[in-house]
Tab-separated table of C-alpha atoms in Angstrom:
chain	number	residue	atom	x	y	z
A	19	UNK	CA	-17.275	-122.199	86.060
A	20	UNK	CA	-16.980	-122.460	89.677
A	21	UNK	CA	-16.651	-126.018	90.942
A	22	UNK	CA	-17.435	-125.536	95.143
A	23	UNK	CA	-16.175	-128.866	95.749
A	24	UNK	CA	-14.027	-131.766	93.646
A	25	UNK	CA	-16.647	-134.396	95.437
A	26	UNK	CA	-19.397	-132.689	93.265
A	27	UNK	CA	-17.261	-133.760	89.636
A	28	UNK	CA	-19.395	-136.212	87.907
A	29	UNK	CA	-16.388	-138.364	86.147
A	30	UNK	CA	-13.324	-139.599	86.973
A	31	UNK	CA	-10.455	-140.398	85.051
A	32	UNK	CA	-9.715	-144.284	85.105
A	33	UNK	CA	-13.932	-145.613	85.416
A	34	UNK	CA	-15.153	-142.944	82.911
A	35	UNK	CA	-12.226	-141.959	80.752
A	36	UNK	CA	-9.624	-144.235	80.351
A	37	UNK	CA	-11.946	-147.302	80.894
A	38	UNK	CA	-13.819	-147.367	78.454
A	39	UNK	CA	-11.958	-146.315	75.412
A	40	UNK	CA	-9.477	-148.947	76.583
A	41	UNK	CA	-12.209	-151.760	76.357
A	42	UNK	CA	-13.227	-150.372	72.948
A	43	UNK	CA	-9.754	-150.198	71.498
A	44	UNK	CA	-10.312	-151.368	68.077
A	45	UNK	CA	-7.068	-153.179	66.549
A	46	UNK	CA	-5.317	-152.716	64.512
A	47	UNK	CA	-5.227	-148.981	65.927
A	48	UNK	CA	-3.960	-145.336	64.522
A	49	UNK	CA	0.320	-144.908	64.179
A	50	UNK	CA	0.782	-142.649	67.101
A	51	UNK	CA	4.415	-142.639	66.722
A	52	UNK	CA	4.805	-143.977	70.007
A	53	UNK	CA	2.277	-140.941	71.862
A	54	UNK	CA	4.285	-138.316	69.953
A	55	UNK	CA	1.619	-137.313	67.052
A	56	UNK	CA	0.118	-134.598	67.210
A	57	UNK	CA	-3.604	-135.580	67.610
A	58	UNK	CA	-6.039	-134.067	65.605
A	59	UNK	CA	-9.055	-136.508	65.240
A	60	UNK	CA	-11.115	-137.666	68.120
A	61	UNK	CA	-10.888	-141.620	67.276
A	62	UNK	CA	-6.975	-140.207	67.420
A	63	UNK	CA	-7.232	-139.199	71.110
A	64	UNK	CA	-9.564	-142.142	72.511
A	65	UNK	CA	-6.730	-144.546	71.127
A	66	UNK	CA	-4.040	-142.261	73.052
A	67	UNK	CA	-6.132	-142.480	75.670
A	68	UNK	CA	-6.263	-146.086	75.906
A	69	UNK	CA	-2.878	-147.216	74.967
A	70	UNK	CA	-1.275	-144.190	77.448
A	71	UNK	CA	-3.928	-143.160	79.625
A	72	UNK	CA	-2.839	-145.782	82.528
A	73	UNK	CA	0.771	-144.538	82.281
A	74	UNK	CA	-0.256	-140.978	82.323
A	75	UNK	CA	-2.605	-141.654	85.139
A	76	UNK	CA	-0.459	-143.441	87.876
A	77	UNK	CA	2.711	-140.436	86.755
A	78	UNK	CA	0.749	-137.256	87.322
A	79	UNK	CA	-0.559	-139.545	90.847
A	80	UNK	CA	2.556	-139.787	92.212
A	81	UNK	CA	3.727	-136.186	91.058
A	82	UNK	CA	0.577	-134.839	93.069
A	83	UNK	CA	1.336	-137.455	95.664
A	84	UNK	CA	4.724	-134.973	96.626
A	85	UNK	CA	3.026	-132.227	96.292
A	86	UNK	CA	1.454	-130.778	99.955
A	87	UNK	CA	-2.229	-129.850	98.425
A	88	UNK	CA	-3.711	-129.612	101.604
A	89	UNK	CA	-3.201	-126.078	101.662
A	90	UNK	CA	-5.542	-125.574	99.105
A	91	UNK	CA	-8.646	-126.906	101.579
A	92	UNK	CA	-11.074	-124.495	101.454
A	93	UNK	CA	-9.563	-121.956	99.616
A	94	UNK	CA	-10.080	-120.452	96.029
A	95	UNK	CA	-7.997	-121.686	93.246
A	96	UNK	CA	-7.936	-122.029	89.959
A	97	UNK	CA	-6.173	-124.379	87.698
A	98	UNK	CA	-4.311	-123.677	84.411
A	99	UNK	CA	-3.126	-126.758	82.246
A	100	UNK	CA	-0.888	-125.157	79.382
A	101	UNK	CA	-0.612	-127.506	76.596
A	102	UNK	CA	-3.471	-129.651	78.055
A	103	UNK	CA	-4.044	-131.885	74.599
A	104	UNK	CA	-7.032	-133.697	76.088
A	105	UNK	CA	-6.906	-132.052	79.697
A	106	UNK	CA	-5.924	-135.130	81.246
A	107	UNK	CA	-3.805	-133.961	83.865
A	108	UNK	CA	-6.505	-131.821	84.841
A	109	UNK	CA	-9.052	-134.943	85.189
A	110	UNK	CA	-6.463	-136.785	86.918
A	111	UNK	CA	-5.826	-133.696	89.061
A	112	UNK	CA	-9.658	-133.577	90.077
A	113	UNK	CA	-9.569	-136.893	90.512
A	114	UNK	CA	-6.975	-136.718	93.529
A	115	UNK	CA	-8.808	-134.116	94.976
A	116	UNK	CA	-12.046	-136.552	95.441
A	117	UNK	CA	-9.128	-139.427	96.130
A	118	UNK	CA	-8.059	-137.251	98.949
A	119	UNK	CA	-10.678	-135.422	100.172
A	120	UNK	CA	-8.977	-131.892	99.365
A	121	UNK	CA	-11.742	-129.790	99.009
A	122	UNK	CA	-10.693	-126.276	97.301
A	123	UNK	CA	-13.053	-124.187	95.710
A	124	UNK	CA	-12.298	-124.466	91.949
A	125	UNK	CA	-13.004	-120.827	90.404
A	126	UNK	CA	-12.048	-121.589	87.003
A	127	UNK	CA	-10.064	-123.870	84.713
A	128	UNK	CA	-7.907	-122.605	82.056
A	129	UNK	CA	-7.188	-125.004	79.307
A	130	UNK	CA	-4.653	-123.137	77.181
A	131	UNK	CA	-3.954	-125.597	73.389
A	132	UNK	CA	-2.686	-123.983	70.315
A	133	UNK	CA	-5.475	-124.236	68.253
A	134	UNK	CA	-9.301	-123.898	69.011
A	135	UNK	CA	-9.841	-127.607	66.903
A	136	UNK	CA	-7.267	-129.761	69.425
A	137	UNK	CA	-8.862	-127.490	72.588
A	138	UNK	CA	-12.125	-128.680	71.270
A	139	UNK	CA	-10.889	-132.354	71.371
A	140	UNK	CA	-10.843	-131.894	75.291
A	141	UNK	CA	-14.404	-131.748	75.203
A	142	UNK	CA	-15.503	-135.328	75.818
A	143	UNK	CA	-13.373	-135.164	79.216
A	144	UNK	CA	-14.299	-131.310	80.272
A	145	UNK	CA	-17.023	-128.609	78.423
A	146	UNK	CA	-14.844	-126.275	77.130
A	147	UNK	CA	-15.779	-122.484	76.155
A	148	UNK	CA	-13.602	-120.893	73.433
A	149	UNK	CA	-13.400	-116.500	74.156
């Protein structure tokens, strides 16, 4: 997958992901042990999403915030999230890309999970290919 531009990603993180499974959160919700169950159902991971998806959100903003991307403009790179669980930090990475108009040309993603069943739960947020 070769994304030329960040500007050209069709979702972003807090309108398209965290959004709506927060409005949708039905009570009373799963036992996540406080975000530190393993996930293994989808209705599992839209409730993480919505009760931590916020948190995780504005934390991975700020880390990128201190981190000098702008070297990346225009340049090939490619992204690898190891232990991605629902490749958030990857959506939330895009997503400061098109925030900040950093504009590298994304040759491939690499969403590395322990199991093919959890890396397929990443599929509502990305289109993942198993190899």
């Amino acid at each position: 997958m070769i994304i030329s531009s960040p500007q050209k990603a069709q979702i972003r993180f807090l309108d398209d992901i965290y959004k709506p499974r927060a409005k949708n959160l039905q009570l009373p919700h799963h036992n996540l042990d406080h975000g530190t169950k393993v996930l293994n159902e989808e209705a599992e991971c839209d409730t993480y999403i919505a009760l931590y998806g916020g948190h995780h959100f504005h934390k991975l903003y700020a880390a990128f915030s201190s981190t000098n991307f702008q070297y990346t403009e225009g340049k090939s790179v490619e992204i690898i999230d190891w232990g991605c669980g629902q490749a958030l930090a990857t959506c939330v990475l895009i997503d400061y890309f098109i925030e900040k108009r950093i504009s590298p040309k994304i040759e491939s993603m690499a969403l590395i999970e322990r199991t093919v069943a959890r890396l397929r739960l990443c599929s509502p947020n990305v289109t993942v290919h198993s190899f």
